[in-house]
Amino acid sequence: MRALILIVLTGLATACGDLPGTTVVQREGGDGGMDFHSRTRAMPGRARFECLASGSGQCHYAVFGGACGGLVAALGDTVVRCADDAAPRLQFELQVGEHRDVGGLPLGFRHCASDRGGPVTATCLHLRSPSA
């Protein structure tokens, strides 16, 4: 019975995380200009991260999976909560105009993008919509 529940939960997580073919666009602007613009295209097990604009000249990315990924997106923070201090599976930065194709990602991964570098924890996931 536990195995069946785990299979169902995994299916839900996959269905509600960053779905295959999903494009997540994050834009932040101020004073009439674009301070930050990032686009991520999620496909099965991989994604393309694109840094389109950043006031700092760089886009910083943190990728989460497991309990911080699709499972939380599917069931919500009230049922399964990702620890706020959970570290990302992958963290990297891109210069404006660069992109990076990343393979080997878990299904239902979630990510954060920012113009600021430094240590990132799963608290960034709580500041945005669950499936983006």
Coordinates of N, CA, C and O in Angstrom, one line a residue:
M1 N 0.8 -1.2 0.0 CA 0.0 0.0 0.0 C 0.9 1.3 0.0 O 0.6 2.2 -0.7
R2 N 2.0 1.3 0.8 CA 2.9 2.4 0.8 C 3.5 2.7 -0.6 O 3.6 3.8 -1.0
A3 N 3.8 1.6 -1.3 CA 4.4 1.7 -2.6 C 3.4 2.4 -3.5 O 3.7 3.3 -4.4
L4 N 2.1 2.0 -3.4 CA 1.1 2.6 -4.3 C 0.9 4.1 -4.0 O 0.8 4.9 -4.9
I5 N 0.9 4.4 -2.7 CA 0.8 5.8 -2.3 C 1.9 6.6 -2.9 O 1.8 7.7 -3.4
L6 N 3.1 6.1 -2.7 CA 4.3 6.8 -3.2 C 4.3 7.0 -4.7 O 4.6 8.0 -5.2
I7 N 3.8 6.0 -5.5 CA 3.7 6.1 -6.9 C 2.7 7.2 -7.3 O 2.9 8.0 -8.1
V8 N 1.5 7.2 -6.6 CA 0.5 8.2 -6.8 C 1.1 9.6 -6.5 O 0.9 10.6 -7.3
L9 N 1.7 9.8 -5.4 CA 2.3 11.1 -5.0 C 3.4 11.5 -6.0 O 3.5 12.7 -6.3
T10 N 4.2 10.6 -6.5 CA 5.2 10.9 -7.4 C 4.6 11.4 -8.7 O 5.0 12.4 -9.4
G11 N 3.5 10.7 -9.2 CA 2.8 11.1 -10.4 C 2.2 12.5 -10.2 O 2.3 13.3 -11.1
L12 N 1.6 12.8 -9.1 CA 1.1 14.1 -8.8 C 2.2 15.2 -8.8 O 2.0 16.3 -9.3
A13 N 3.3 14.8 -8.2 CA 4.4 15.8 -8.2 C 4.9 16.1 -9.6 O 5.2 17.3 -9.9
T14 N 5.0 15.1 -10.4 CA 5.4 15.3 -11.8 C 4.4 16.2 -12.5 O 4.7 17.0 -13.3
A15 N 3.1 15.9 -12.3 CA 2.1 16.6 -13.0 C 2.0 18.1 -12.6 O 1.5 18.9 -13.3
C16 N 2.4 18.4 -11.4 CA 2.2 19.8 -10.9 C 3.5 20.6 -10.7 O 3.5 21.7 -10.3
G17 N 4.7 20.0 -11.0 CA 5.9 20.7 -10.9 C 6.2 21.5 -12.2 O 5.3 21.9 -12.9
D18 N 7.4 21.8 -12.5 CA 7.8 22.4 -13.7 C 7.6 21.4 -14.8 O 8.4 20.5 -15.0
L19 N 6.4 21.4 -15.5 CA 6.0 20.4 -16.4 C 6.8 20.4 -17.7 O 7.3 21.4 -18.2
P20 N 6.9 19.2 -18.4 CA 7.5 19.2 -19.7 C 6.9 20.2 -20.6 O 5.7 20.2 -20.7
G21 N 7.7 21.0 -21.3 CA 7.2 22.0 -22.2 C 6.7 23.2 -21.5 O 6.2 24.1 -22.2
T22 N 6.9 23.4 -20.2 CA 6.5 24.6 -19.5 C 7.6 25.6 -19.6 O 8.8 25.3 -19.5
T23 N 7.2 26.9 -19.8 CA 8.1 28.0 -19.8 C 7.8 28.9 -18.7 O 6.6 29.3 -18.5
V24 N 8.8 29.2 -17.8 CA 8.6 30.1 -16.7 C 9.4 31.3 -17.0 O 10.5 31.3 -17.2
V25 N 8.6 32.5 -17.0 CA 9.2 33.8 -17.2 C 9.1 34.6 -15.9 O 8.1 34.7 -15.3
Q26 N 10.3 35.1 -15.5 CA 10.3 36.0 -14.3 C 10.8 37.4 -14.7 O 11.9 37.5 -15.3
R27 N 10.0 38.4 -14.5 CA 10.3 39.8 -14.8 C 10.1 40.6 -13.6 O 9.1 40.5 -12.9
E28 N 11.1 41.5 -13.4 CA 11.0 42.5 -12.3 C 11.5 43.8 -12.9 O 12.5 43.8 -13.5
G29 N 10.8 44.8 -12.6 CA 11.2 46.1 -13.2 C 10.9 47.2 -12.2 O 10.1 47.1 -11.2
G30 N 11.6 48.3 -12.4 CA 11.4 49.5 -11.5 C 11.7 50.7 -12.3 O 12.5 50.7 -13.2
D31 N 11.1 51.8 -12.0 CA 11.3 53.1 -12.7 C 11.2 53.0 -14.2 O 12.0 53.6 -14.9
G32 N 10.2 52.2 -14.6 CA 9.9 52.1 -16.0 C 10.8 51.2 -16.8 O 10.7 51.1 -18.0
G33 N 11.8 50.6 -16.2 CA 12.8 49.8 -16.9 C 12.7 48.3 -16.4 O 12.0 48.0 -15.5
M34 N 13.4 47.5 -17.1 CA 13.4 46.0 -16.8 C 14.7 45.8 -16.0 O 15.8 45.8 -16.5
D35 N 14.6 45.5 -14.7 CA 15.7 45.3 -13.8 C 16.2 43.8 -13.9 O 17.3 43.5 -13.7
F36 N 15.2 42.9 -14.1 CA 15.5 41.5 -14.1 C 14.5 40.8 -15.1 O 13.3 41.0 -15.0
H37 N 15.1 39.9 -15.9 CA 14.2 39.1 -16.8 C 14.9 37.8 -17.1 O 16.0 37.7 -17.6
S38 N 14.3 36.7 -16.7 CA 14.8 35.3 -16.9 C 13.7 34.5 -17.5 O 12.5 34.6 -17.2
R39 N 14.1 33.5 -18.3 CA 13.2 32.5 -18.9 C 13.8 31.1 -18.7 O 15.0 30.9 -19.0
T40 N 12.9 30.2 -18.2 CA 13.3 28.8 -18.1 C 12.4 27.9 -18.8 O 11.2 28.1 -18.6
R41 N 12.9 27.1 -19.7 CA 12.0 26.1 -20.4 C 12.3 24.8 -19.9 O 13.4 24.2 -20.0
A42 N 11.3 24.2 -19.2 CA 11.4 22.8 -18.6 C 10.9 21.8 -19.6 O 9.9 21.9 -20.2
M43 N 11.8 20.7 -19.7 CA 11.4 19.5 -20.5 C 11.7 18.3 -19.6 O 12.3 18.5 -18.6
P44 N 11.3 17.1 -20.0 CA 11.5 16.0 -19.2 C 13.0 15.8 -18.8 O 13.9 15.6 -19.7
G45 N 13.4 16.0 -17.6 CA 14.7 15.7 -17.1 C 15.7 16.8 -17.4 O 16.9 16.7 -17.1
R46 N 15.3 17.9 -18.1 CA 16.3 18.9 -18.4 C 15.6 20.3 -18.6 O 14.3 20.3 -18.6
A47 N 16.4 21.3 -18.6 CA 15.8 22.6 -18.8 C 16.8 23.6 -19.4 O 18.0 23.3 -19.4
R48 N 16.3 24.6 -20.0 CA 17.2 25.7 -20.6 C 16.9 26.9 -19.8 O 15.8 27.4 -19.7
F49 N 17.9 27.5 -19.1 CA 17.9 28.7 -18.3 C 18.5 29.8 -19.2 O 19.6 29.7 -19.7
E50 N 17.7 30.9 -19.3 CA 18.2 32.1 -20.1 C 18.1 33.3 -19.3 O 17.1 33.7 -18.7
C51 N 19.3 34.0 -19.2 CA 19.4 35.3 -18.5 C 19.2 36.4 -19.6 O 20.1 36.6 -20.4
L52 N 18.1 37.1 -19.6 CA 17.7 38.1 -20.6 C 18.0 39.5 -20.2 O 18.3 40.3 -21.0
A53 N 17.9 39.8 -18.9 CA 18.3 41.1 -18.4 C 18.5 41.0 -16.9 O 17.9 40.3 -16.2
S54 N 19.4 41.9 -16.4 CA 19.7 41.9 -14.9 C 20.4 43.2 -14.6 O 21.4 43.5 -15.3
G55 N 20.0 43.9 -13.6 CA 20.6 45.1 -13.2 C 22.0 44.9 -12.7 O 22.9 45.8 -12.9
S56 N 22.3 43.7 -12.2 CA 23.7 43.4 -11.7 C 24.5 42.8 -12.9 O 25.7 42.6 -12.7
G57 N 23.9 42.5 -14.0 CA 24.7 41.9 -15.1 C 24.7 40.4 -15.1 O 25.2 39.8 -16.0
Q58 N 24.1 39.8 -14.0 CA 24.1 38.4 -13.9 C 22.8 37.9 -13.4 O 22.1 38.6 -12.7
C59 N 22.4 36.7 -13.8 CA 21.2 36.0 -13.2 C 21.8 34.8 -12.4 O 22.7 34.1 -12.9
H60 N 21.3 34.7 -11.2 CA 21.7 33.6 -10.3 C 20.5 32.6 -10.2 O 19.4 33.0 -9.9
Y61 N 20.8 31.3 -10.3 CA 19.8 30.3 -10.3 C 20.1 29.2 -9.2 O 21.2 28.9 -9.0
A62 N 19.0 28.7 -8.7 CA 19.1 27.7 -7.7 C 18.0 26.7 -8.1 O 16.8 27.1 -8.2
V63 N 18.3 25.4 -8.2 CA 17.4 24.3 -8.6 C 17.2 23.4 -7.5 O 18.1 22.9 -6.9
F64 N 15.9 23.1 -7.2 CA 15.5 22.2 -6.1 C 14.7 21.0 -6.6 O 14.0 21.1 -7.6
G65 N 14.9 19.9 -6.0 CA 14.1 18.7 -6.3 C 13.7 18.0 -5.1 O 13.8 18.5 -4.0
G66 N 13.2 16.8 -5.2 CA 12.8 16.0 -4.0 C 11.7 16.6 -3.3 O 10.7 17.1 -3.9
A67 N 11.7 16.7 -2.0 CA 10.7 17.3 -1.2 C 10.5 18.7 -1.5 O 9.4 19.3 -1.2
C68 N 11.5 19.4 -2.0 CA 11.4 20.8 -2.4 C 10.9 21.0 -3.8 O 10.7 22.1 -4.2
G69 N 10.7 19.9 -4.5 CA 10.3 20.1 -5.9 C 8.8 19.8 -6.1 O 8.0 20.5 -5.4
G70 N 8.5 18.9 -7.0 CA 7.1 18.7 -7.4 C 6.2 18.2 -6.3 O 5.0 18.5 -6.3
L71 N 6.7 17.5 -5.3 CA 5.9 17.0 -4.2 C 5.2 18.1 -3.4 O 4.0 18.1 -3.2
V72 N 6.0 19.2 -3.1 CA 5.5 20.3 -2.4 C 4.5 21.1 -3.4 O 3.4 21.5 -3.0
A73 N 4.9 21.2 -4.6 CA 4.0 21.9 -5.6 C 2.7 21.1 -5.7 O 1.6 21.8 -5.8
A74 N 2.7 19.8 -5.7 CA 1.5 19.0 -5.9 C 0.6 19.1 -4.6 O -0.6 19.2 -4.7
L75 N 1.2 18.9 -3.5 CA 0.4 18.8 -2.3 C 0.3 20.1 -1.5 O -0.6 20.2 -0.6
G76 N 1.1 21.0 -1.7 CA 1.1 22.3 -1.0 C 1.9 22.2 0.3 O 2.2 21.1 0.8
D77 N 2.3 23.4 0.8 CA 3.2 23.5 1.9 C 2.5 23.0 3.2 O 3.2 22.7 4.2
T78 N 1.2 22.9 3.3 CA 0.6 22.5 4.5 C 0.6 21.0 4.7 O 0.6 20.5 5.8
V79 N 0.8 20.2 3.6 CA 0.9 18.8 3.7 C 2.3 18.3 3.7 O 2.7 17.5 4.6
V80 N 3.1 18.8 2.8 CA 4.6 18.5 2.8 C 5.3 19.8 2.7 O 5.1 20.6 1.8
R81 N 6.1 20.1 3.7 CA 6.9 21.3 3.7 C 8.3 21.1 3.5 O 9.0 20.3 4.1
C82 N 8.9 21.8 2.5 CA 10.3 21.8 2.3 C 10.9 22.7 3.4 O 10.5 23.8 3.7
A83 N 12.0 22.1 4.0 CA 12.7 22.9 5.0 C 13.2 24.2 4.5 O 13.8 24.2 3.4
D84 N 13.0 25.3 5.2 CA 13.5 26.6 4.7 C 15.0 26.6 4.5 O 15.4 27.4 3.6
D85 N 15.7 25.8 5.2 CA 17.2 25.8 5.1 C 17.7 24.8 4.1 O 18.9 24.6 4.0
A86 N 16.8 24.1 3.4 CA 17.2 23.1 2.4 C 18.1 23.8 1.3 O 17.8 24.8 0.8
A87 N 19.2 23.1 1.0 CA 20.1 23.6 0.0 C 19.6 23.2 -1.4 O 19.0 22.1 -1.6
P88 N 20.0 24.0 -2.4 CA 19.6 23.6 -3.8 C 20.5 22.4 -4.3 O 21.6 22.2 -3.8
R89 N 19.9 21.6 -5.2 CA 20.7 20.5 -5.8 C 21.7 21.1 -6.8 O 22.8 20.5 -7.0
L90 N 21.4 22.3 -7.3 CA 22.3 22.9 -8.3 C 22.2 24.4 -8.1 O 21.1 24.9 -8.0
Q91 N 23.3 25.1 -8.2 CA 23.3 26.5 -8.1 C 24.4 27.0 -9.1 O 25.5 26.5 -9.2
F92 N 24.0 28.1 -10.0 CA 24.9 28.6 -11.0 C 24.5 30.0 -11.3 O 23.4 30.5 -11.0
E93 N 25.4 30.7 -12.1 CA 25.0 32.0 -12.5 C 25.3 32.1 -14.0 O 26.2 31.4 -14.6
L94 N 24.6 33.1 -14.7 CA 24.8 33.3 -16.1 C 24.9 34.8 -16.3 O 24.3 35.6 -15.5
Q95 N 25.7 35.2 -17.3 CA 25.8 36.6 -17.6 C 24.6 37.0 -18.5 O 24.0 36.1 -19.1
V96 N 24.2 38.2 -18.5 CA 23.1 38.7 -19.4 C 23.4 38.2 -20.8 O 24.5 38.4 -21.3
G97 N 22.4 37.6 -21.5 CA 22.6 37.2 -22.8 C 23.0 35.7 -22.9 O 23.0 35.1 -24.0
E98 N 23.4 35.1 -21.8 CA 23.8 33.7 -21.9 C 22.7 32.8 -21.5 O 21.7 33.2 -20.9
H99 N 22.8 31.5 -21.9 CA 21.9 30.5 -21.6 C 22.6 29.2 -21.2 O 23.8 29.1 -21.5
R100 N 22.0 28.4 -20.5 CA 22.6 27.1 -20.1 C 21.6 26.0 -20.1 O 20.5 26.1 -19.6
D101 N 21.9 24.9 -20.8 CA 21.1 23.7 -20.9 C 21.6 22.8 -19.8 O 22.8 22.5 -19.8
V102 N 20.7 22.3 -19.0 CA 21.0 21.5 -17.8 C 20.2 20.2 -18.0 O 19.0 20.2 -18.1
G103 N 20.9 19.0 -18.0 CA 20.3 17.7 -18.0 C 20.4 17.1 -16.6 O 21.0 17.6 -15.7
G104 N 19.7 15.9 -16.5 CA 19.7 15.1 -15.3 C 18.9 15.7 -14.2 O 19.2 15.5 -13.0
L105 N 18.0 16.6 -14.5 CA 17.1 17.2 -13.5 C 16.0 16.3 -13.1 O 15.5 15.5 -13.9
P106 N 15.6 16.3 -11.8 CA 14.5 15.5 -11.4 C 13.2 16.0 -12.0 O 13.0 17.2 -12.2
L107 N 12.3 15.1 -12.2 CA 11.0 15.5 -12.7 C 10.3 16.3 -11.6 O 10.5 16.0 -10.4
G108 N 9.6 17.4 -12.0 CA 8.9 18.2 -11.0 C 9.9 19.1 -10.3 O 9.6 19.6 -9.2
F109 N 11.1 19.4 -10.8 CA 12.0 20.3 -10.1 C 11.4 21.7 -10.0 O 10.5 22.0 -10.8
R110 N 11.9 22.5 -9.1 CA 11.5 23.9 -8.9 C 12.7 24.7 -8.9 O 13.8 24.2 -8.5
H111 N 12.7 26.0 -9.2 CA 13.9 26.8 -9.2 C 13.5 28.2 -8.8 O 12.4 28.6 -8.8
C112 N 14.6 28.9 -8.4 CA 14.5 30.3 -8.1 C 15.5 31.0 -9.0 O 16.6 30.5 -9.3
A113 N 15.2 32.2 -9.4 CA 16.1 33.1 -10.2 C 16.2 34.5 -9.6 O 15.1 35.0 -9.1
S114 N 17.3 35.1 -9.6 CA 17.5 36.4 -8.9 C 18.7 37.1 -9.6 O 19.6 36.5 -10.2
D115 N 18.7 38.4 -9.4 CA 19.9 39.2 -9.8 C 21.0 39.3 -8.7 O 22.0 39.8 -9.0
R116 N 20.7 38.7 -7.6 CA 21.6 38.7 -6.5 C 22.2 37.4 -6.2 O 21.5 36.3 -6.3
G117 N 23.5 37.3 -6.0 CA 24.2 36.1 -5.7 C 24.3 35.8 -4.2 O 23.6 36.5 -3.4
G118 N 25.0 34.8 -3.9 CA 25.2 34.5 -2.5 C 24.4 33.2 -2.2 O 23.8 32.6 -3.0
P119 N 24.5 32.8 -0.9 CA 23.9 31.5 -0.5 C 22.4 31.6 -0.7 O 21.7 32.6 -0.5
V120 N 21.8 30.5 -1.2 CA 20.3 30.4 -1.5 C 19.8 29.2 -0.8 O 20.4 28.1 -0.8
T121 N 18.7 29.3 -0.1 CA 18.0 28.2 0.5 C 16.6 28.1 -0.1 O 16.2 29.0 -0.8
A122 N 15.8 27.2 0.3 CA 14.5 26.9 -0.2 C 13.5 28.0 0.2 O 12.4 28.0 -0.3
T123 N 13.9 29.0 1.0 CA 13.0 30.1 1.4 C 12.6 30.8 0.1 O 11.5 31.4 0.0
C124 N 13.4 30.8 -0.9 CA 13.1 31.5 -2.2 C 11.9 30.9 -2.8 O 11.2 31.6 -3.6
L125 N 11.6 29.6 -2.6 CA 10.5 29.0 -3.2 C 9.2 29.5 -2.6 O 8.1 29.4 -3.3
H126 N 9.2 29.9 -1.4 CA 8.0 30.4 -0.8 C 7.6 31.8 -1.2 O 6.5 32.3 -0.9
L127 N 8.4 32.5 -2.0 CA 8.2 33.8 -2.4 C 7.5 33.9 -3.8 O 7.3 34.9 -4.3
R128 N 7.3 32.7 -4.4 CA 6.8 32.7 -5.8 C 5.7 31.6 -5.9 O 5.5 30.9 -4.9
S129 N 5.1 31.5 -7.0 CA 4.0 30.5 -7.2 C 4.6 29.1 -7.1 O 5.7 28.9 -7.6
P130 N 3.8 28.1 -6.7 CA 4.3 26.8 -6.5 C 4.8 26.1 -7.8 O 5.7 25.3 -7.8
S131 N 4.2 26.4 -8.9 CA 4.6 25.7 -10.2 C 5.5 26.5 -11.1 O 5.8 26.1 -12.2
A132 N 6.0 27.6 -10.6 CA 6.9 28.4 -11.5 C 8.3 28.4 -11.0 O 8.6 28.1 -9.9

